[in-house]
Coordinates of C-alpha atoms and ligand atoms in Angstrom, one line a residue:
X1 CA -101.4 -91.0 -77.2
X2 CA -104.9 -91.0 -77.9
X3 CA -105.4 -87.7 -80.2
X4 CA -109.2 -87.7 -80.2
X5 CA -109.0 -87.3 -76.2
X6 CA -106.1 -84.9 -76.2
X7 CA -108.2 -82.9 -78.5
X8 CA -111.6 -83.1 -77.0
X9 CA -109.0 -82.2 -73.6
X10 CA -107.5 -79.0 -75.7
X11 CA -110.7 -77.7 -76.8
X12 CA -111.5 -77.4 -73.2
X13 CA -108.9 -75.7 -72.1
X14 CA -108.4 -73.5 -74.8
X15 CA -112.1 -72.1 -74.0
X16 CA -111.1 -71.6 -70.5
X17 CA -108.1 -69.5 -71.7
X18 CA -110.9 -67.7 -73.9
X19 CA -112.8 -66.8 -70.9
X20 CA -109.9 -65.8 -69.1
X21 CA -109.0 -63.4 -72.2
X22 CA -112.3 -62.2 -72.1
X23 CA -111.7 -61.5 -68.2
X24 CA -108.5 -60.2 -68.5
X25 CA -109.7 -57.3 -71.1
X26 CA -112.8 -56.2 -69.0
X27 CA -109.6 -55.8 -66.4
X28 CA -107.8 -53.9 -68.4
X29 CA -110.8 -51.9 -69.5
X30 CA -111.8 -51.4 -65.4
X31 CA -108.3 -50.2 -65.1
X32 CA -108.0 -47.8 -68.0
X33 CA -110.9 -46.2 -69.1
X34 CA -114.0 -47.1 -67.3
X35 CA -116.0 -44.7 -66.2
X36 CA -116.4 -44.8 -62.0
X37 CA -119.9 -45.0 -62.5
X38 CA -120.0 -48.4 -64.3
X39 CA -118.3 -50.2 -61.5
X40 CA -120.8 -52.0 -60.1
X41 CA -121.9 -53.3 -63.2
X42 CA -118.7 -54.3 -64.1
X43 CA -117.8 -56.1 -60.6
X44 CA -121.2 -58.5 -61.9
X45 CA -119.8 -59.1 -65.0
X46 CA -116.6 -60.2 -63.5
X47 CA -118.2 -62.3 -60.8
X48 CA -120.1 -64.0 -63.8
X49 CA -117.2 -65.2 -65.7
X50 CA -115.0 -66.1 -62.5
X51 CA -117.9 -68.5 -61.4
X52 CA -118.1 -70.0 -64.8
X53 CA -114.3 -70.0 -65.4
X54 CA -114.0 -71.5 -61.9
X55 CA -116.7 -74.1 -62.9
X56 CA -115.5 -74.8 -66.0
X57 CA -111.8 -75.6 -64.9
X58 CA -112.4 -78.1 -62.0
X59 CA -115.6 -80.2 -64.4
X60 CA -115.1 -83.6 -63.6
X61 CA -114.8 -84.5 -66.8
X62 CA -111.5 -82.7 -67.2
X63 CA -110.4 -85.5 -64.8
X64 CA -111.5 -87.8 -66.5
X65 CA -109.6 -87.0 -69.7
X66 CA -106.2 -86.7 -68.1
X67 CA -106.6 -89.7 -66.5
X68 CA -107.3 -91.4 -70.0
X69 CA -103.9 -89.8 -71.3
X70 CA -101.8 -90.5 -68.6
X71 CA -102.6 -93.9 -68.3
X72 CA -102.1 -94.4 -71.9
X73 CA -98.6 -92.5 -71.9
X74 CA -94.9 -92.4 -70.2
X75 CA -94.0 -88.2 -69.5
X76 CA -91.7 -86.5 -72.1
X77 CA -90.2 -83.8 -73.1
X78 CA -92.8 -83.3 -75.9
X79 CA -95.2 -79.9 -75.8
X80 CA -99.0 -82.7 -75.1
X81 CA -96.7 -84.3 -72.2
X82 CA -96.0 -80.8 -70.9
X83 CA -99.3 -79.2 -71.6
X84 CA -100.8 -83.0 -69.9
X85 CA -98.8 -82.5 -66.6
X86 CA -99.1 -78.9 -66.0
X87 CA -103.5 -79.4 -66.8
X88 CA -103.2 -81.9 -63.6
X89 CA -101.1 -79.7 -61.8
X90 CA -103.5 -76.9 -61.6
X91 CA -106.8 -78.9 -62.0
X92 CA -105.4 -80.8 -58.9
X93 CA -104.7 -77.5 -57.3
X94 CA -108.2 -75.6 -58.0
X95 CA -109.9 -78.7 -56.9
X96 CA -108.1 -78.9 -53.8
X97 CA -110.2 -76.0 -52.4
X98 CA -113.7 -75.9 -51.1
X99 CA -116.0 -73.4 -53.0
X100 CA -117.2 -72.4 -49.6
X101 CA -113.7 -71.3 -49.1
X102 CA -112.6 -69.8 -51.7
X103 CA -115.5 -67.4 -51.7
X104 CA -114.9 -66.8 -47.4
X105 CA -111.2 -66.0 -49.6
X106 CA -112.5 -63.8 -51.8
X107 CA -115.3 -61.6 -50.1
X108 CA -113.3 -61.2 -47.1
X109 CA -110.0 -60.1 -49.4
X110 CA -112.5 -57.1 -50.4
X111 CA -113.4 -56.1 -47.4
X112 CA -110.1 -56.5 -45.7
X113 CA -109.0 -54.4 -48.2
X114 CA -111.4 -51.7 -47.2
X115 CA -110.3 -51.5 -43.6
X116 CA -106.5 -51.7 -44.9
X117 CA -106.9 -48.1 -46.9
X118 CA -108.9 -46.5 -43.7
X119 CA -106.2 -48.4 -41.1
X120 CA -103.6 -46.5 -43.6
X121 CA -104.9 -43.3 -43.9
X122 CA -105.8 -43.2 -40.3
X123 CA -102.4 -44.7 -39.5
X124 CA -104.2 -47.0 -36.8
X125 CA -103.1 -50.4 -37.0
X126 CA -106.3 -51.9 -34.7
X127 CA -108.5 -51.1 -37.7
X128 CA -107.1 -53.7 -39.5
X129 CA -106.0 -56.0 -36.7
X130 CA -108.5 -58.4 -36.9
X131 CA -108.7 -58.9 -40.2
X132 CA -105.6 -59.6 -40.7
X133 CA -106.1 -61.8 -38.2
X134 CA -109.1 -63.4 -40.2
X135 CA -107.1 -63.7 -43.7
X136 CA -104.1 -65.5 -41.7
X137 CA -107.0 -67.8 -40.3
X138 CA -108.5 -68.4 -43.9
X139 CA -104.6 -68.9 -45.4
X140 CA -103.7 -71.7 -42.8
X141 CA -106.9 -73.4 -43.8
X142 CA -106.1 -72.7 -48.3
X143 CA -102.4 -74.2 -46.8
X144 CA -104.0 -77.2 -45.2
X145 CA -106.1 -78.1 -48.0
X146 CA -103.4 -77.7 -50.6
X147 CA -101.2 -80.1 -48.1
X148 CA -97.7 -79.9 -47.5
X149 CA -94.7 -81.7 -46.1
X150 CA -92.6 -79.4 -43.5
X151 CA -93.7 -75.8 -43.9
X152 CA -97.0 -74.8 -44.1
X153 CA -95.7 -71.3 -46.1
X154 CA -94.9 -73.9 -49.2
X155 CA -98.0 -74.4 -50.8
X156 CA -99.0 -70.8 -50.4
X157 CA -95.3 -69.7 -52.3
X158 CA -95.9 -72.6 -54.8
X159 CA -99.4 -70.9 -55.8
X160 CA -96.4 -68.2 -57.5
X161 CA -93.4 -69.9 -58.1
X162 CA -94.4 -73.4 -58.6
X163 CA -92.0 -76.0 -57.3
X164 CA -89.6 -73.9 -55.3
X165 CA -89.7 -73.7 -51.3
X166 CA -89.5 -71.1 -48.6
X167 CA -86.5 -72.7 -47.3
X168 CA -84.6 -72.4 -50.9
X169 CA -86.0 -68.5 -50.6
X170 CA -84.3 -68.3 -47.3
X171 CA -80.9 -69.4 -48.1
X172 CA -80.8 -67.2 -51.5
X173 CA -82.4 -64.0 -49.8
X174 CA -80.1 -64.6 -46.8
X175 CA -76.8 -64.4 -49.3
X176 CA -77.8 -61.2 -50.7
X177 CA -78.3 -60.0 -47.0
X178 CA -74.9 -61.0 -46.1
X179 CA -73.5 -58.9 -49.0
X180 CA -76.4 -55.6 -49.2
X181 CA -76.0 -54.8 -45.7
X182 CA -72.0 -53.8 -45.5
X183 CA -72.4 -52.4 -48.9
X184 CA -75.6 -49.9 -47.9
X185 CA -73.1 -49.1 -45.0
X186 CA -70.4 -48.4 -47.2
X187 CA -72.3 -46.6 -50.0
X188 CA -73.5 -44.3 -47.1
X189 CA -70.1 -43.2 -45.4
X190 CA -68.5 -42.8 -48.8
X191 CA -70.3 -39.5 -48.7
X192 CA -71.2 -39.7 -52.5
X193 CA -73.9 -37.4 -52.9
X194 CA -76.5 -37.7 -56.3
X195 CA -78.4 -34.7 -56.8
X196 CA -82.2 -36.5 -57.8
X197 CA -83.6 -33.3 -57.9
X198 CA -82.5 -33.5 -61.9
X199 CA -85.6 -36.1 -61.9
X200 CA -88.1 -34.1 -60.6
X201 CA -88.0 -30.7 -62.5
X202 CA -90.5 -29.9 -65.6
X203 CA -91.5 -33.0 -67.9
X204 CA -94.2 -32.4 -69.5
X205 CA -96.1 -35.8 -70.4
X206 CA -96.7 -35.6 -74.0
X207 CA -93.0 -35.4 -74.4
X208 CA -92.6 -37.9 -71.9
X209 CA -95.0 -40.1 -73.5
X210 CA -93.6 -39.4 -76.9
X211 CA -89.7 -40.6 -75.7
X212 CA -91.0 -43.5 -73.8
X213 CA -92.7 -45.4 -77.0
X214 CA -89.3 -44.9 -78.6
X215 CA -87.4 -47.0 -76.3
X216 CA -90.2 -49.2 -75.6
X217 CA -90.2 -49.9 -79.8
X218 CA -86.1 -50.0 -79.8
X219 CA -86.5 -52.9 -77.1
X220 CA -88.1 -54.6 -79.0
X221 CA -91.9 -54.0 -77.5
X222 CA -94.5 -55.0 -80.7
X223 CA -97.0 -52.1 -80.9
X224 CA -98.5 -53.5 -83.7
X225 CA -99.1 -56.1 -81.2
X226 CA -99.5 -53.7 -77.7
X227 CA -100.0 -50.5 -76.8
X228 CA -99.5 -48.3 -74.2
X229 CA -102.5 -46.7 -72.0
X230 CA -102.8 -44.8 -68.3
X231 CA -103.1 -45.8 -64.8
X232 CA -102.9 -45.2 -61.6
X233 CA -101.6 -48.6 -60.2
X234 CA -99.1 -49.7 -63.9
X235 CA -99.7 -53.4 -64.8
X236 CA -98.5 -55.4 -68.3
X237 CA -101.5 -57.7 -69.2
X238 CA -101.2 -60.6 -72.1
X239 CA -104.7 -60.9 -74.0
X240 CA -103.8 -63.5 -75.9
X241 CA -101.8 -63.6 -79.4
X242 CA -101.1 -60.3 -81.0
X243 CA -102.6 -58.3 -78.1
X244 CA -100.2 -57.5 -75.3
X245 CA -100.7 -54.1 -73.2
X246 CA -99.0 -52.0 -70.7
X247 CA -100.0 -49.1 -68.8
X248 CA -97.9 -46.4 -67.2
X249 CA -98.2 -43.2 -65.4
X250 CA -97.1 -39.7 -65.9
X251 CA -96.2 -37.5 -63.3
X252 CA -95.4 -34.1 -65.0
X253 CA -92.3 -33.4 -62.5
X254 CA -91.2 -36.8 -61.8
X255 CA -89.7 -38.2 -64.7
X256 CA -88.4 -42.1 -63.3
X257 CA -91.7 -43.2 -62.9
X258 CA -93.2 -43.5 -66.4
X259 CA -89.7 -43.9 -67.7
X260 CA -88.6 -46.6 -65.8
X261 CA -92.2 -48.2 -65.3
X262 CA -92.2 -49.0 -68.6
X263 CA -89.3 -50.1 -69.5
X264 CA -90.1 -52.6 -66.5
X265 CA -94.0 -53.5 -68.2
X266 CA -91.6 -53.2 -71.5
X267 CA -89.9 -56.1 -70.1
X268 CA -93.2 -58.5 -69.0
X269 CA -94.9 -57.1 -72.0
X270 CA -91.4 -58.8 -74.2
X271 CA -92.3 -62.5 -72.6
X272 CA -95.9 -62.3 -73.1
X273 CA -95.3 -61.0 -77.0
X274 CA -92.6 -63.9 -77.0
X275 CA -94.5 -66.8 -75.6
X276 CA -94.7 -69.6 -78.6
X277 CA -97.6 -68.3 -80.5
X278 CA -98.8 -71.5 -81.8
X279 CA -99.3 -73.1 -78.5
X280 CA -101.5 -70.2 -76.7
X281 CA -104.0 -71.1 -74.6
X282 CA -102.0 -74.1 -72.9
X283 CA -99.5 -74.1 -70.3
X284 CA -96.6 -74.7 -73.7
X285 CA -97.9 -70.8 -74.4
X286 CA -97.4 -69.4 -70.3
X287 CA -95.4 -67.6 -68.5
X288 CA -93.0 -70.3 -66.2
X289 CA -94.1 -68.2 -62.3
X290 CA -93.9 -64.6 -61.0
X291 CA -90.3 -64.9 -60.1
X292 CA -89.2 -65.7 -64.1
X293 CA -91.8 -63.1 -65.3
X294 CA -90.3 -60.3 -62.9
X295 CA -86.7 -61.5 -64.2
X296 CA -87.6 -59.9 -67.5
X297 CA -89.5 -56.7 -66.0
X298 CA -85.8 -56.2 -64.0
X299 CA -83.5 -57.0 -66.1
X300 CA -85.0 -54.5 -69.0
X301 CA -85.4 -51.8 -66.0
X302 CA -82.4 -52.0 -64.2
X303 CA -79.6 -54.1 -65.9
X304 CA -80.1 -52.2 -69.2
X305 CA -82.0 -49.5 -68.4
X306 CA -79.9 -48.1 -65.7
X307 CA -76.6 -48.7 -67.2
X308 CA -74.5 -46.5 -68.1
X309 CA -74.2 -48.0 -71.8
X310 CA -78.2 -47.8 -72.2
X311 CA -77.8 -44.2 -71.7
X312 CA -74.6 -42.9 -73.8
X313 CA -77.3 -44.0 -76.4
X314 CA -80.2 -42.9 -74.9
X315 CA -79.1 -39.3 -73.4
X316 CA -78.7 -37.0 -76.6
X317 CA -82.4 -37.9 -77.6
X318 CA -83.5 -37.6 -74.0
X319 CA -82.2 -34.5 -74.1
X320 CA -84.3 -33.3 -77.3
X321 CA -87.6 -34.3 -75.9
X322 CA -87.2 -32.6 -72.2
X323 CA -86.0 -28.9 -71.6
X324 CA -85.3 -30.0 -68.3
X325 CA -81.9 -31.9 -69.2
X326 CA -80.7 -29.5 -71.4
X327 CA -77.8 -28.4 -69.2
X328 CA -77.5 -31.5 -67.2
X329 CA -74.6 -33.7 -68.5
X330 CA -74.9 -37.6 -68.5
X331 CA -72.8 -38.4 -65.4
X332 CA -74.9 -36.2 -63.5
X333 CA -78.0 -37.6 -64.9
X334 CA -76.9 -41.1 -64.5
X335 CA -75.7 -41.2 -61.2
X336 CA -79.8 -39.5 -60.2
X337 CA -81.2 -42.5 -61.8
X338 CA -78.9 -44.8 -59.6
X339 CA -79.0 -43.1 -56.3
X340 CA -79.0 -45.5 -53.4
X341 CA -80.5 -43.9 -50.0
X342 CA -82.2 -46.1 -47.6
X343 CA -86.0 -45.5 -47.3
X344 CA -89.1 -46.4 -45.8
X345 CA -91.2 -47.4 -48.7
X346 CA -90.8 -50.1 -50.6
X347 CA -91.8 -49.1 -54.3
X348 CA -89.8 -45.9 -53.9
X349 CA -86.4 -48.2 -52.9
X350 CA -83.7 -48.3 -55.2
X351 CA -81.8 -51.8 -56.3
X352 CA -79.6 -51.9 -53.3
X353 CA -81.9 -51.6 -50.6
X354 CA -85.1 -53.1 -52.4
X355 CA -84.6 -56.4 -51.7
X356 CA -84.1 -56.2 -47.8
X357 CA -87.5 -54.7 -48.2
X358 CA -88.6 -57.9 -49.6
X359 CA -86.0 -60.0 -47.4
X360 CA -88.4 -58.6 -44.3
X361 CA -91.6 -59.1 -45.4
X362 CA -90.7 -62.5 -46.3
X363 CA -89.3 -63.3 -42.7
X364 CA -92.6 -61.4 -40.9
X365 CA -95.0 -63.2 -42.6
X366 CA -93.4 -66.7 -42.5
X367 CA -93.7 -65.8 -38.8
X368 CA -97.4 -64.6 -38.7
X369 CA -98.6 -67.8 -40.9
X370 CA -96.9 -69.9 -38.5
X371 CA -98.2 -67.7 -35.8
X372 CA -94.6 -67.5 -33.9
X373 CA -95.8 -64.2 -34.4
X374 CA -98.8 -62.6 -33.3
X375 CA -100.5 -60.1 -35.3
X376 CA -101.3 -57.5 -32.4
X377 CA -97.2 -58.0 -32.5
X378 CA -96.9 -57.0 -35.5
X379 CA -96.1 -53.4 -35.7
X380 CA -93.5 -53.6 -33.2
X381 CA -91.6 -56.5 -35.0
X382 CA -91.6 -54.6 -38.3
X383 CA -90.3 -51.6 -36.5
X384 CA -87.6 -53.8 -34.9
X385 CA -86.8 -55.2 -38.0
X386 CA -86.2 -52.2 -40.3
X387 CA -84.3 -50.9 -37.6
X388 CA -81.7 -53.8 -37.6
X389 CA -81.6 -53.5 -41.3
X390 CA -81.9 -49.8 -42.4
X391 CA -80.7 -48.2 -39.5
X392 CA -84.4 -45.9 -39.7
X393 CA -87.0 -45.4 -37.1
X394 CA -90.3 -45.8 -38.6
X395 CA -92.4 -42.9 -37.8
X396 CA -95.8 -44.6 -38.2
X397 CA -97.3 -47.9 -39.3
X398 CA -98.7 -46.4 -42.6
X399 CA -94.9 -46.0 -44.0
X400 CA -94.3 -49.0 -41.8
X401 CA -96.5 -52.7 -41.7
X402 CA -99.8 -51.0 -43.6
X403 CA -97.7 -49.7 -46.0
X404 CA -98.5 -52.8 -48.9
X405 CA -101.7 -54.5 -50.1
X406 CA -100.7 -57.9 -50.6
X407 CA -101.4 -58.9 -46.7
X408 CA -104.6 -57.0 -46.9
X409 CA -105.9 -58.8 -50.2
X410 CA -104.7 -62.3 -48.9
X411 CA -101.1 -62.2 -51.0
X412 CA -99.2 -64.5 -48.5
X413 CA -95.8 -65.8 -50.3
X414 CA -96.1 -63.0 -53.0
X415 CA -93.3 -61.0 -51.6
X416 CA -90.2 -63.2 -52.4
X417 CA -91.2 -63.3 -56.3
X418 CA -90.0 -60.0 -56.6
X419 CA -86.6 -61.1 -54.8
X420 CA -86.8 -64.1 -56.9
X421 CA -86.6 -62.1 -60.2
X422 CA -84.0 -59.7 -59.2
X423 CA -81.6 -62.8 -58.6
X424 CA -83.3 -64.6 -61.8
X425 CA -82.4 -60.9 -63.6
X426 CA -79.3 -61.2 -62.6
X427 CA -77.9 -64.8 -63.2
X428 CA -79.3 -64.6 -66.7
X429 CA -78.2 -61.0 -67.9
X430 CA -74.6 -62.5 -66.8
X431 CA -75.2 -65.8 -68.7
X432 CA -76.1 -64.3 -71.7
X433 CA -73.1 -61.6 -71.5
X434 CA -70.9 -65.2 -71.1
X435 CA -72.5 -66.3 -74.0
X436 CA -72.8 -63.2 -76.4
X437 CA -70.4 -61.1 -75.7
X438 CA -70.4 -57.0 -75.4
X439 CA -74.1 -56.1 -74.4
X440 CA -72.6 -52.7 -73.2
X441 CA -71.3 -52.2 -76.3
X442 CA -74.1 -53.4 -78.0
X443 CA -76.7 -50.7 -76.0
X444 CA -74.1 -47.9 -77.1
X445 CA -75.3 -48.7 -80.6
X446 CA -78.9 -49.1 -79.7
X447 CA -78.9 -53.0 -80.6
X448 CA -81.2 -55.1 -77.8
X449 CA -82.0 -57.5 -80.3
X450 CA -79.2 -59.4 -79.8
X451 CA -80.3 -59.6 -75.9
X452 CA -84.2 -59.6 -76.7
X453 CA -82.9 -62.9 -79.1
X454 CA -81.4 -64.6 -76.3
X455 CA -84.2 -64.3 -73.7
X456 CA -85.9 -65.6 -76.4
X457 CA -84.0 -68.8 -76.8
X458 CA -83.3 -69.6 -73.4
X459 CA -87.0 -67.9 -71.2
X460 CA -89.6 -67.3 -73.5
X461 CA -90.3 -70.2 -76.2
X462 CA -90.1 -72.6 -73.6
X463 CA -93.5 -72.0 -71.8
X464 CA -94.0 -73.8 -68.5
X465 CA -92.0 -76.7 -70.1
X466 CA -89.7 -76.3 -67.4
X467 CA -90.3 -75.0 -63.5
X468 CA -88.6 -71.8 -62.5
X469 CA -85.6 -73.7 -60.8
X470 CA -84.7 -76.0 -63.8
X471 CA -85.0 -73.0 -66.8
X472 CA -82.6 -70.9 -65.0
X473 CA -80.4 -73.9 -64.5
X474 CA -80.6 -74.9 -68.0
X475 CA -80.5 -71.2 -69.5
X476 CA -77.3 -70.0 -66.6
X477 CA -75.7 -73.8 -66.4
X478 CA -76.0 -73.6 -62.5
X479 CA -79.2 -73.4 -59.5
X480 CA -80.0 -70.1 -58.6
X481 CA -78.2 -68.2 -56.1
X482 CA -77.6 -64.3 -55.2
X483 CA -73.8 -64.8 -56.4
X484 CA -74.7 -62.6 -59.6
X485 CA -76.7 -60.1 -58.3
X486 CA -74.0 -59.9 -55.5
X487 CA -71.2 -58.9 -58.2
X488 CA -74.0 -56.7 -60.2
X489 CA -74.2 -54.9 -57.6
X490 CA -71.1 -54.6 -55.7
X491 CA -69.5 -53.8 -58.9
X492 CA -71.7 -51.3 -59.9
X493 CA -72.3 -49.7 -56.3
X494 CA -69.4 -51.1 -54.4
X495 CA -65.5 -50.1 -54.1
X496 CA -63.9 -46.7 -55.3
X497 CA -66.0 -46.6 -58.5
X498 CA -67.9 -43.6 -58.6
X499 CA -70.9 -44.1 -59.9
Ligands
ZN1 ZN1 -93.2 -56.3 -62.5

């Protein structure tokens, strides 16, 4: 390989990764502390460094250096080959779109936006009608220009989980269905009842705060390297080496939502603080897609956190920061945290019903982009649908088809990444239970590490050496399927097992 060219080709890129940085902490900033006031400023500073990051990643000469290296080289499994075919996989991709459209992408994802929050506080549907109709318009034509082979929702799900098609979605999210929808039936005539209520008496947020950092450090989460700040919306965001940071939310009597909110950013915050160091700034230091990257956010939140194990080591000190649990003994308190109703909203929805939330979505706007279904249709065809799966009448389109951004801000095949790393979650947690041995009685004692280690291993040095479909068959020894989140779940919620 010519090194003088892969380094002139590195410099690049590793600016554009700079910039991005730089982009990513005025983000953070706009979402933390920033003072209302300074948001217009802020949305030119933004619009500044986009344009020149845009401009910066599809220069012709970028081009011009692959094409140098991958004449002069056969792919391998080496870190420049990786870092070489990934570069012409997304300069190919950022190229493939007309400037003119991807600003008619951008400004009309704002406004769109805009109507959404009106159409969903006014719970009027024809508010936003038409510009859903105008972002399906402008996502055919992103489709068209990326080019695909049978199914025009492909590229737009590749833009998130490189590699892997909505058909493969389909059959995975179709097996779960098979298997959630008998036992949501059967969890509901067992008659178990869970008192949440335990969840939403007095937790005051400095001692909410105070017990979350301790399980966020006994995870493993760096905070030399991170740190943990407010919201209103909680996100995880990677800076760049030694500067990873979540955000959370306390509610002072609702206790799940910071707790397990961070343990999920806990999670993404773990691969990002993970990622091999020495090769930041190329796709040998990135995150594989959305699906891997929610894998760890789940598996921290609801395999461990959730589990019975988690807690026999967790409880006693819950129960010296909050007043609230004083009298409330760990059965009671764990079966809260695990209660399985069907609901309307999706972010609300436990891990039994939240992935027919997502198994809808997924189906509706397979059939918008295609346009087997209208949009004035819409509302109707949700309503349908969540009958046939939830057995609940939706009262109104706000807790019903307006209830999400993504289709507002142009997110077409975001939805199954969340699906995606459920099933991700729960293939791996049972390949590295084959392998290690124990976990629950590991979490008794309070050791991750030995988990943490193994995620390490098998997810997070590899970077985007490998697509989403070939690092969980490498990591789990077979292609992904919903037969492990299947037993997860049947065995914790399913049969006479009271839980
Ligand atoms: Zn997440």
């Amino acid at each position: 390989m010519n090194t003088k060219t892969y380094q002139e080709l590195l410099n690049r890129q590793k600016e554009i990764q700079l910039l991005g940085s730089m982009q990513g902490l005025l983000e953070w900033d706009q979402r933390t502390y920033m003072p209302q006031a300074g948001a217009e400023h802020r949305a030119e500073q933004t619009a500044l460094i986009a344009g020149v990051i845009h401009q910066k990643r599809t220069a012709p000469p970028i081009d011009k250096l692959l094409h140098e290296l991958e004449v002069d080289r056969e792919p391998d499994d080496s870190p420049e080959a990786v870092n070489i075919r990934e570069w012409r996989r997304d300069y190919d991709k950022q190229t493939k779109l007309s400037r003119e459209l991807v600003e008619e992408l951008t400004r009309t994802s704002v406004l769109s936006q805009q109507t959404w929050q009106q159409a969903r506080a006014d719970k009027d549907f024809s508010l936003f009608q038409p510009w859903l109709e105008k972002t399906l318009d402008l996502k055919r034509r992103e489709a068209e220009a990326y080019g695909y082979t049978d199914d025009i929702y492909d590229p737009l799900l590749d833009t998130y989980e490189p590699g892997v098609k909505a058909v493969e979605v389909g059959k995975v999210l179709g097996e779960l269905r098979e298997a959630l929808v008998p036992l949501m039936k059967s969890i509901a005539a067992s008659g178990r009842k869970r008192d949440s209520s335990i969840l939403h008496r007095d937790y005051p947020p400095a001692a909410q705060s105070a017990f979350v950092h301790k399980v966020a450090a006994s995870i493993g989460y760096d905070f030399n390297a991170g740190r943990i700040d407010e919201t209103v919306h909680p996100f995880c965001i990677g800076l760049g080496p030694g500067d990873v940071r979540i955000t959370t939310r306390y509610i002072p009597d609702f206790l799940n939502s910071a707790l397990f909110g961070i343990i999920h950013e806990a999670g993404h915050g773990l691969y990002e603080q993970n990622l091999p160091r020495e090769h930041w700034g190329t796709p040998m230091g990135e995150a594989v897609s959305l699906g891997i990257h929610e894998s760890q956010s789940r598996l921290w939140e609801n395999l461990v956190g959730r589990s019975r194990a988690f807690w026999e080591f967790w409880y006693p000190t819950a129960q010296d920061h909050f007043q609230s649990l004083q009298n409330v003994p760990l059965d009671d308190f764990y079966l809260a945290i695990n209660a399985v109703q069907p609901s309307l909203i999706r972010v609300e929805a436990d891990e039994v019903t939240y992935n027919l939330h997502i198994l809808l979505r997924f189906e509706l706007e397979r059939e918008l982009l295609t346009g087997r279904l209208a949009v004035a249709d819409l509302p109707p065809a949700w309503n349908a649908k969540f009958f046939d799966y939830f057995g609940l009448e939706v009262p109104d389109d706000s807790l019903g088809c307006l209830q999400d951004i993504h289709w507002s801000a142009g997110l077409f095949g975001y939805f199954p990444t969340y699906s995606l790393g459920n099933l991700n979650a729960a293939q791996l947690y049972a390949a590295a239970e084959g392998e290690l041995g124990g976990l629950p009685a590991m979490f008794r004692r309070g050791e991750f590490q030995p988990l943490l280690g193994w995620l390490q291993r098998n997810v997070h040095q590899h970077g985007r050496r490998y697509n989403s479909a070939e690092l969980i068959q490498r990591a789990t020894g077979k292609p992904l399927s919903a037969d492990a989140a299947v037993r997860y779940l049947e065995g914790k919620y399913g049969g006479r097992q009271v839980v």
